[in-house]
mmCIF file of C-alpha atoms in Angstrom:
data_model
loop_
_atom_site.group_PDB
_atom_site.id
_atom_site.type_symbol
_atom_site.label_atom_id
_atom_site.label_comp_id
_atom_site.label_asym_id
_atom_site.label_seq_id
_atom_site.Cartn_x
_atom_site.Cartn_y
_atom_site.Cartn_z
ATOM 1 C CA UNK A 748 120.224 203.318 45.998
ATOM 2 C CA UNK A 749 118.817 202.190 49.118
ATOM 3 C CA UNK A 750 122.128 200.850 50.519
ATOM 4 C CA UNK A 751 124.006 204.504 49.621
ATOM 5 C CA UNK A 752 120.876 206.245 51.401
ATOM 6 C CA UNK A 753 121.678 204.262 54.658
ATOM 7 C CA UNK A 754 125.336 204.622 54.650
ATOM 8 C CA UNK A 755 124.335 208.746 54.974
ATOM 9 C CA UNK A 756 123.266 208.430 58.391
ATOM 10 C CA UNK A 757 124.082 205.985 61.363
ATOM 11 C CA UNK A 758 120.269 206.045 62.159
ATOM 12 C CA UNK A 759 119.138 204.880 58.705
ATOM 13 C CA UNK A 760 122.015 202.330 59.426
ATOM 14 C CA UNK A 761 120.577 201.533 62.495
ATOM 15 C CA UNK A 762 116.910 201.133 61.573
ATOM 16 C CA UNK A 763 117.947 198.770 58.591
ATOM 17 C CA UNK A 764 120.105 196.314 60.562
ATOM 18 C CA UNK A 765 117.593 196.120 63.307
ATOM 19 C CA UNK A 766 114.376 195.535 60.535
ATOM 20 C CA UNK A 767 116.684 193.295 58.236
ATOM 21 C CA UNK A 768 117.269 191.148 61.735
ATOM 22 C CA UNK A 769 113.558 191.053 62.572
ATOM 23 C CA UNK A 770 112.751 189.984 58.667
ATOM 24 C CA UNK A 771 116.020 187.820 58.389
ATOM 25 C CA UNK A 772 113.942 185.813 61.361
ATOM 26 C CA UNK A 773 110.649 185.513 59.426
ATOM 27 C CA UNK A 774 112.792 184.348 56.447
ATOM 28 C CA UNK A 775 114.475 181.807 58.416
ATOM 29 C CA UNK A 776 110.965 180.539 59.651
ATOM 30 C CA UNK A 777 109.350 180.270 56.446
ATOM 31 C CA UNK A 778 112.286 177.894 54.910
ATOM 32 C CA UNK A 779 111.753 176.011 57.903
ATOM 33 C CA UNK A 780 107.862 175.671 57.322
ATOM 34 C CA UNK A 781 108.402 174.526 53.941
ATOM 35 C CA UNK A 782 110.906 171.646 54.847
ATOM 36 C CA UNK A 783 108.025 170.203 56.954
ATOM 37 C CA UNK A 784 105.317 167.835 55.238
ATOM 38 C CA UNK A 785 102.866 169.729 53.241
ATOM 39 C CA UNK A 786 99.780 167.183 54.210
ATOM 40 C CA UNK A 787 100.375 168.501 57.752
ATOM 41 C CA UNK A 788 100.245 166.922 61.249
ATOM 42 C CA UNK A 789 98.702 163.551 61.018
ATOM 43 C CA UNK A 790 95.112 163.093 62.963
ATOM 44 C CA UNK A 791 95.499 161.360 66.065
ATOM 45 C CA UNK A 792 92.061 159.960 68.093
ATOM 46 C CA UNK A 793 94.149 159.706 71.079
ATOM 47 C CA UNK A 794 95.922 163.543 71.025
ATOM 48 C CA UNK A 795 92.970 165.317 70.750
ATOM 49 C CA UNK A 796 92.547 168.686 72.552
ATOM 50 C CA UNK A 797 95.354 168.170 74.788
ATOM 51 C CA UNK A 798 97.043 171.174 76.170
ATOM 52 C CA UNK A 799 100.317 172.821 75.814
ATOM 53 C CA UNK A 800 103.144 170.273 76.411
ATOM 54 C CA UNK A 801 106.941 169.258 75.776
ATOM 55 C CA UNK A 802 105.509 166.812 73.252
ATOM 56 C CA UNK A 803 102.658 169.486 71.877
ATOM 57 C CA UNK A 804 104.571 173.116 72.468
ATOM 58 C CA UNK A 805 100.864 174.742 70.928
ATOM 59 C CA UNK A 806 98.438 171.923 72.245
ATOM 60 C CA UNK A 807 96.583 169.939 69.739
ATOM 61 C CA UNK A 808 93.183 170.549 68.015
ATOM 62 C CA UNK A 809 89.624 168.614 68.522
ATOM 63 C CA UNK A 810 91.234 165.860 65.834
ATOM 64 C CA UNK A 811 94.515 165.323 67.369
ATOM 65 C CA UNK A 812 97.123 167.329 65.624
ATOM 66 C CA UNK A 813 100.073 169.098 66.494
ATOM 67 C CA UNK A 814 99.253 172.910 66.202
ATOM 68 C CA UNK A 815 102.854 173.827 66.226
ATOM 69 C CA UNK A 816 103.055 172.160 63.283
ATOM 70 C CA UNK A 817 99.042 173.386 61.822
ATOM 71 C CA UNK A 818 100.517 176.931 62.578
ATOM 72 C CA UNK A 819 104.000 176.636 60.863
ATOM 73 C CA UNK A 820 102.613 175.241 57.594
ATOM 74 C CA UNK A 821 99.710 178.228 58.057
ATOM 75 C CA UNK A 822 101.789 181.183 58.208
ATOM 76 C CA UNK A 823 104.089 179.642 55.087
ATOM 77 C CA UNK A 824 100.872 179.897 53.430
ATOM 78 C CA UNK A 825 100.310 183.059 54.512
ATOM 79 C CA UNK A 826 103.417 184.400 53.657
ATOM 80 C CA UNK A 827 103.563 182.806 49.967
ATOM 81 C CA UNK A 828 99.701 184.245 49.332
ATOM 82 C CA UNK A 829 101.171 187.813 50.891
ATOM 83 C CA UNK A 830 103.934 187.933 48.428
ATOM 84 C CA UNK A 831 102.287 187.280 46.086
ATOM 85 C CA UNK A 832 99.419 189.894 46.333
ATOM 86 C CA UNK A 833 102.096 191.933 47.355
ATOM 87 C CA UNK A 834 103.689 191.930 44.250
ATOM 88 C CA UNK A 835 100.871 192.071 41.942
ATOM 89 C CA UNK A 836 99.715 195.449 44.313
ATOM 90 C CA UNK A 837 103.113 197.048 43.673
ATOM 91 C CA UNK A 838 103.179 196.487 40.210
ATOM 92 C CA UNK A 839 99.735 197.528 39.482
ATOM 93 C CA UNK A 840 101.073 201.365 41.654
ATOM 94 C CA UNK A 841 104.537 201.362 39.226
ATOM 95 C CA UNK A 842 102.421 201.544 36.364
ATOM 96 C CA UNK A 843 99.946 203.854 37.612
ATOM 97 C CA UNK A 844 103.021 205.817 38.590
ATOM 98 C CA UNK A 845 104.763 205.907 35.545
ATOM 99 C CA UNK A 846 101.559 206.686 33.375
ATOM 100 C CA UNK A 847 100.513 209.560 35.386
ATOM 101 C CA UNK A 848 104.433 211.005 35.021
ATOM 102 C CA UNK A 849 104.048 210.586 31.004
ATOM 103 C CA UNK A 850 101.192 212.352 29.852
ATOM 104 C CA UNK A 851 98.502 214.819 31.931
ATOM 105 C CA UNK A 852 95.443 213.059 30.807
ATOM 106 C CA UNK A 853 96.890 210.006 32.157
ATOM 107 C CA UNK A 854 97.858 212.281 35.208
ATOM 108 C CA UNK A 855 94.192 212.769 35.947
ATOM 109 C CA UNK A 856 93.215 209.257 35.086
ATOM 110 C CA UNK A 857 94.878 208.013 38.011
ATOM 111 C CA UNK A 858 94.605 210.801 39.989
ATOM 112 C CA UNK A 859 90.750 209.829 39.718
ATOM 113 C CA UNK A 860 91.369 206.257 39.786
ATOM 114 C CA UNK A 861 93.437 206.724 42.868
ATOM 115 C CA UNK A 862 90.504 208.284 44.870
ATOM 116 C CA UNK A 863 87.999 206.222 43.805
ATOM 117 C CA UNK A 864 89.635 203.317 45.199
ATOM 118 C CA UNK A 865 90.405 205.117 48.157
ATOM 119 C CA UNK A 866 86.737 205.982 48.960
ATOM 120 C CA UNK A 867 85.767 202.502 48.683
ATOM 121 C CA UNK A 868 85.020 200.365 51.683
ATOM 122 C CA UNK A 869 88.253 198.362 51.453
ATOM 123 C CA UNK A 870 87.441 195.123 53.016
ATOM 124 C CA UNK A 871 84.074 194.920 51.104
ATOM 125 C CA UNK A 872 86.068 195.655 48.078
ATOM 126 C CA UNK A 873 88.438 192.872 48.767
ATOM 127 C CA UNK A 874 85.554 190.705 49.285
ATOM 128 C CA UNK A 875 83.509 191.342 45.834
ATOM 129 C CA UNK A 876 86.847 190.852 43.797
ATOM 130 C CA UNK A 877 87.657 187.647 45.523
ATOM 131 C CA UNK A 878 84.072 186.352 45.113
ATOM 132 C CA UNK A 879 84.179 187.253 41.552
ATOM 133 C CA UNK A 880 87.363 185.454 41.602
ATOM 134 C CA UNK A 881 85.841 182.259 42.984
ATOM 135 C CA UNK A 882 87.956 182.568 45.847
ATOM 136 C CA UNK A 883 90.547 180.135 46.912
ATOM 137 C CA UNK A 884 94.119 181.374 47.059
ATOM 138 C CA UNK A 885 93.889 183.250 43.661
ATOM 139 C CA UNK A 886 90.444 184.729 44.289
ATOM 140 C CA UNK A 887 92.721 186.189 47.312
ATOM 141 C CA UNK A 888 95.741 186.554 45.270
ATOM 142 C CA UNK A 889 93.618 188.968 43.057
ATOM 143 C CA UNK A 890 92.063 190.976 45.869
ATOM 144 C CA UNK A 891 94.021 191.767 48.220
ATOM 145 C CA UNK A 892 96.547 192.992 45.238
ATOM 146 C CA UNK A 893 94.210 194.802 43.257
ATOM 147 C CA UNK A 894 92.912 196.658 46.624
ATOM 148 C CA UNK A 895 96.328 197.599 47.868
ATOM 149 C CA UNK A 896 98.029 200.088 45.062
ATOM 150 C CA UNK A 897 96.399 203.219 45.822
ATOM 151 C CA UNK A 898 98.676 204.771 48.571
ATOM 152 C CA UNK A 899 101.602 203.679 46.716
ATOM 153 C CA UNK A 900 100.279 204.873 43.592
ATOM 154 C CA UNK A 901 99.831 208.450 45.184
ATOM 155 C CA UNK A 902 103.698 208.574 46.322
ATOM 156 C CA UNK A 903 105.198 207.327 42.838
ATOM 157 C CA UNK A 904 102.570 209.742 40.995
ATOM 158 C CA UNK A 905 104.069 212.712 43.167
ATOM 159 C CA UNK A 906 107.913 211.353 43.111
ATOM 160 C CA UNK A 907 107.886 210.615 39.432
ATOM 161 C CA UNK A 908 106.025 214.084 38.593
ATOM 162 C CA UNK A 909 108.802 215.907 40.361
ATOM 163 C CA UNK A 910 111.889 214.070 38.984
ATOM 164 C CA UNK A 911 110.100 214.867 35.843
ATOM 165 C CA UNK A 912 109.970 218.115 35.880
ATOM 166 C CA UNK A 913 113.340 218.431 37.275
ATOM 167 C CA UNK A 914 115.933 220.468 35.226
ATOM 168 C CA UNK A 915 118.045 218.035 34.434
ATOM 169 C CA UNK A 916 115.297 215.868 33.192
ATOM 170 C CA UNK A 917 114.835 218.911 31.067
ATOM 171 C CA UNK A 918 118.483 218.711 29.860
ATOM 172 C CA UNK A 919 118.130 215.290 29.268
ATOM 173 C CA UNK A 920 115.371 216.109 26.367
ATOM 174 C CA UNK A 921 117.469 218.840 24.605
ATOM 175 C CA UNK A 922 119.777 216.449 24.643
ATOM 176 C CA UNK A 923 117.840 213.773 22.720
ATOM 177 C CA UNK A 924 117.044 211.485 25.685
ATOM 178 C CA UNK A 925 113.807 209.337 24.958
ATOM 179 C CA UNK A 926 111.345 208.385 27.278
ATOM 180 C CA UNK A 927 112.803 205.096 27.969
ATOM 181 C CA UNK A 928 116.407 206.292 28.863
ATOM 182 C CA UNK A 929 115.081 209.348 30.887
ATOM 183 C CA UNK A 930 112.751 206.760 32.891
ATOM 184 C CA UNK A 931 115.549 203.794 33.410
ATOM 185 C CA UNK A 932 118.537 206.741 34.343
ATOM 186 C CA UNK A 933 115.920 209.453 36.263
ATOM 187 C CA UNK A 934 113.130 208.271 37.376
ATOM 188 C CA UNK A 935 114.001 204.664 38.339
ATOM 189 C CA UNK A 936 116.710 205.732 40.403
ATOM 190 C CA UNK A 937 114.573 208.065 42.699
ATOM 191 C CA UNK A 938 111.263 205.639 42.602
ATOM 192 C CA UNK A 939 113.195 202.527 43.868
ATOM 193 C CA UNK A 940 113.516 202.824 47.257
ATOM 194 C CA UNK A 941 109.751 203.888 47.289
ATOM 195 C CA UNK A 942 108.919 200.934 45.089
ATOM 196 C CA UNK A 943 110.802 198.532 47.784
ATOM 197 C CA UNK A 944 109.768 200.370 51.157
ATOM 198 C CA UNK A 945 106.254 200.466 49.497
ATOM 199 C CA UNK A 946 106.290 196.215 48.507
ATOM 200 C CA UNK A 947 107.153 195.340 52.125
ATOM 201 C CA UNK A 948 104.714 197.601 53.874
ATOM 202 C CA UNK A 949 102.064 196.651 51.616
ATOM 203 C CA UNK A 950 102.859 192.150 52.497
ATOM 204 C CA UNK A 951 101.761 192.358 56.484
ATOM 205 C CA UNK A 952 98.436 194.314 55.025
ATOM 206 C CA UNK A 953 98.025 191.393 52.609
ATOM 207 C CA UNK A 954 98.826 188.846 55.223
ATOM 208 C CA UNK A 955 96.392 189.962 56.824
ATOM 209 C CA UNK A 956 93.260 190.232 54.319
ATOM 210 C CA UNK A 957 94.376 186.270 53.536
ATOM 211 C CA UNK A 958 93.381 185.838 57.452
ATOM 212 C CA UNK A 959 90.470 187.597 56.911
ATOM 213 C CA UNK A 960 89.025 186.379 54.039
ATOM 214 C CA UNK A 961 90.166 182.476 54.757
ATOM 215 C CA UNK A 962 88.132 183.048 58.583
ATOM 216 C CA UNK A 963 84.955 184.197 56.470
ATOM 217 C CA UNK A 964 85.201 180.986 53.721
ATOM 218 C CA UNK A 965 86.708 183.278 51.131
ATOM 219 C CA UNK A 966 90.411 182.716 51.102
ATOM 220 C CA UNK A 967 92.356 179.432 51.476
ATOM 221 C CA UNK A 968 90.053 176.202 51.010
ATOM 222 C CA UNK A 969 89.499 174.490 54.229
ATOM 223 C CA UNK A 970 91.468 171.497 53.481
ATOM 224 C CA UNK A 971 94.925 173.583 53.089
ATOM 225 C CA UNK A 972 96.795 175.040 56.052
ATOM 226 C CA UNK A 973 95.947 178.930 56.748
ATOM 227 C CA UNK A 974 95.418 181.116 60.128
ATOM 228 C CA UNK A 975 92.103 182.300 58.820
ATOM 229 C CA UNK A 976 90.695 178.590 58.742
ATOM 230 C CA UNK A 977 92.723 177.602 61.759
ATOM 231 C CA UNK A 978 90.994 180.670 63.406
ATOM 232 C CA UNK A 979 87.505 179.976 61.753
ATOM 233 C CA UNK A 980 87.686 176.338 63.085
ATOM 234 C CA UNK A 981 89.295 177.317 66.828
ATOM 235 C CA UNK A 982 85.661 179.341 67.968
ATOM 236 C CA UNK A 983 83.870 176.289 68.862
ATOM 237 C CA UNK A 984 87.551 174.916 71.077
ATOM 238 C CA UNK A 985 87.266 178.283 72.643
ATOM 239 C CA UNK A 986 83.846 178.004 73.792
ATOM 240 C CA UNK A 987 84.840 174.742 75.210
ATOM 241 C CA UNK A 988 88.136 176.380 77.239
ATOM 242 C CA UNK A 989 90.794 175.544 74.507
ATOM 243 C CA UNK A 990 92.439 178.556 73.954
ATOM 244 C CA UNK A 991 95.580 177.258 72.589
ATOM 245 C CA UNK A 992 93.996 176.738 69.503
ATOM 246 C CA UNK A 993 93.053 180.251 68.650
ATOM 247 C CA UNK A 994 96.283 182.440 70.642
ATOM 248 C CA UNK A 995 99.004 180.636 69.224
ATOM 249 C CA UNK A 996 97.982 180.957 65.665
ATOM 250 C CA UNK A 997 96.919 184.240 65.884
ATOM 251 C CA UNK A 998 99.618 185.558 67.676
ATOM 252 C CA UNK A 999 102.062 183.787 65.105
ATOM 253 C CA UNK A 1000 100.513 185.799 62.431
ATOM 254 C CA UNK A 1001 100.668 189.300 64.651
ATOM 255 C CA UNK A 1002 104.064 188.928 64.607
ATOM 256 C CA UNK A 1003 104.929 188.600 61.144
ATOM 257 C CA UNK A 1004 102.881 191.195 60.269
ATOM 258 C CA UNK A 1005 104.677 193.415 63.082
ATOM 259 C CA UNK A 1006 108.138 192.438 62.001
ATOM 260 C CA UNK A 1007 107.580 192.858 58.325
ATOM 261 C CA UNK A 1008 105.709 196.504 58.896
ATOM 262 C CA UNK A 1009 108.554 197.532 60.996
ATOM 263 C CA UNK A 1010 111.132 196.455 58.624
ATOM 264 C CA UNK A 1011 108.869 198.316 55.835
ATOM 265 C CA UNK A 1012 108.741 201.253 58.100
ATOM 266 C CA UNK A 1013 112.473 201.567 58.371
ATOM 267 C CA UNK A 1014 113.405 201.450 54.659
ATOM 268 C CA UNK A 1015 110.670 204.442 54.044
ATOM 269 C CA UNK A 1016 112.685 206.362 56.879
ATOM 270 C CA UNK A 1017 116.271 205.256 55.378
ATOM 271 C CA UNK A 1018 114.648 206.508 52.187
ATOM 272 C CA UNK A 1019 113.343 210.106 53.533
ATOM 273 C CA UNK A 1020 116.171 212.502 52.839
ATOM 274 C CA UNK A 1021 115.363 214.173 56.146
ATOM 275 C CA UNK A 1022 115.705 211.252 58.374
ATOM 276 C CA UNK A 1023 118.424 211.492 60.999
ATOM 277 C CA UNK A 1024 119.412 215.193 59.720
ATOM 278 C CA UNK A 1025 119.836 217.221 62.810
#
């Protein structure tokens, strides 16, 4: 569905080759990541807080180790937590969806549920679930996705309502169509590229949270590899002049979340009919 909407128009072409190259890199970087040792850089008394070098490209941290390596291994966790929550977000708004397009008590369930969440303070929600959790990486797992759905709950909702009360839905029913053949032929057709533009602009925004919540003691333990406890553990190096320890991490995991948010960006634009219509 996707693929025919970007064939319509060289600009949905356009936008999808250029964010498929940016997230074909960030693909490529992550296998890389996970073919190096998952212990991480070894400690090294004689390395330590040395500065950006041939030998150390990112300087190395108050016990000696590489941080090109620290921040490889970090944003490979990163990514794996953000798919993750990612998923479990944008399965949680496809049911939500397709509940509120069945029945109109369901309708307002969600459309209540939707707001609610919504209204919340969304970091301090995301906090409070993953404390509940007992935090680690599925105390974060479990925030970040059950924090994310409501936007893309609010597009389905509206998408699904209006294929459903479409005329040839209609037709379908006189015909005989069930609910299950009317939703796999109708509505999952239309909700797709939504579903998939909606996934990868919801990963940088979990990404993200896993930063967040790993800097504040909530997220990845301390002893795995993460940008939030790389970050957490680089404020004391950058009161003592280290900055490599803080800017290349951080800037690592800027631009993932950049290239994945554009490449989310431009499959919601192939998908809007009225992109690149003059």
């Amino acid at each position: 569905m996707i693929a025919a909407l970007t064939l319509a128009s060289p600009v949905r072409r356009d936008l999808l080759i250029r964010g498929g190259l940016a997230l074909g890199l960030v693909a490529v970087l992550l296998l890389a990541a996970l073919a190096l040792p998952p212990e991480g850089p070894p400690v090294s008394a004689l390395s330590r807080n040395l500065g950006p070098s041939l030998a150390h490209p990112f300087g190395t941290d108050s016990l000696g180790r590489d941080m090109a390596l620290r921040t490889a291994l970090a944003l490979a966790t990163s990514i794996k937590v953000g798919l993750f929550a990612a998923v479990l977000s944008t399965a949680v708004a496809v049911v939500f969806g397709l509940a509120a397009a069945s029945h109109r008590l369901a309708d307002r369930l969600v459309g209540v549920a939707t707001e609610l969440a919504l209204g919340l303070p969304h970091f301090v929600l995301i906090l409070l679930i993953a404390y509940a959790a007992g935090g680690g990486m599925a105390g974060v797992i479990l925030g970040v996705g059950l924090t994310h759905w409501p936007r893309l709950t609010r597009v389905l909702r509206l998408e699904a309502q209006t294929v459903a009360a479409s005329d040839y839905v209609a037709v379908s029913r006189g015909l005989g169509r069930g609910p299950v053949w009317i939703a796999r032929h109708h509505l999952a057709p239309h909700l797709l590229p939504q579903i998939v533009a909606g996934f990868v602009l919801i990963f940088p925004h979990a990404v993200l949270h896993e930063a967040g919540l790993s800097f504040v003691g909530l997220g990845i333990p301390p002893h795995l590899p993460s940008i939030g406890v790389i970050l957490a553990d680089s404020l004391r190096a950058l009161m003592a002049g280290h900055w490599w320890v803080a800017v290349f991490p951080g800037t690592g995991l800027m631009l993932v979340a950049l290239t994945v948010e554009r490449f989310g960006e431009a499959l919601r634009r192939a998908a809007d009919p009225t992109e690149g219509v003059a």
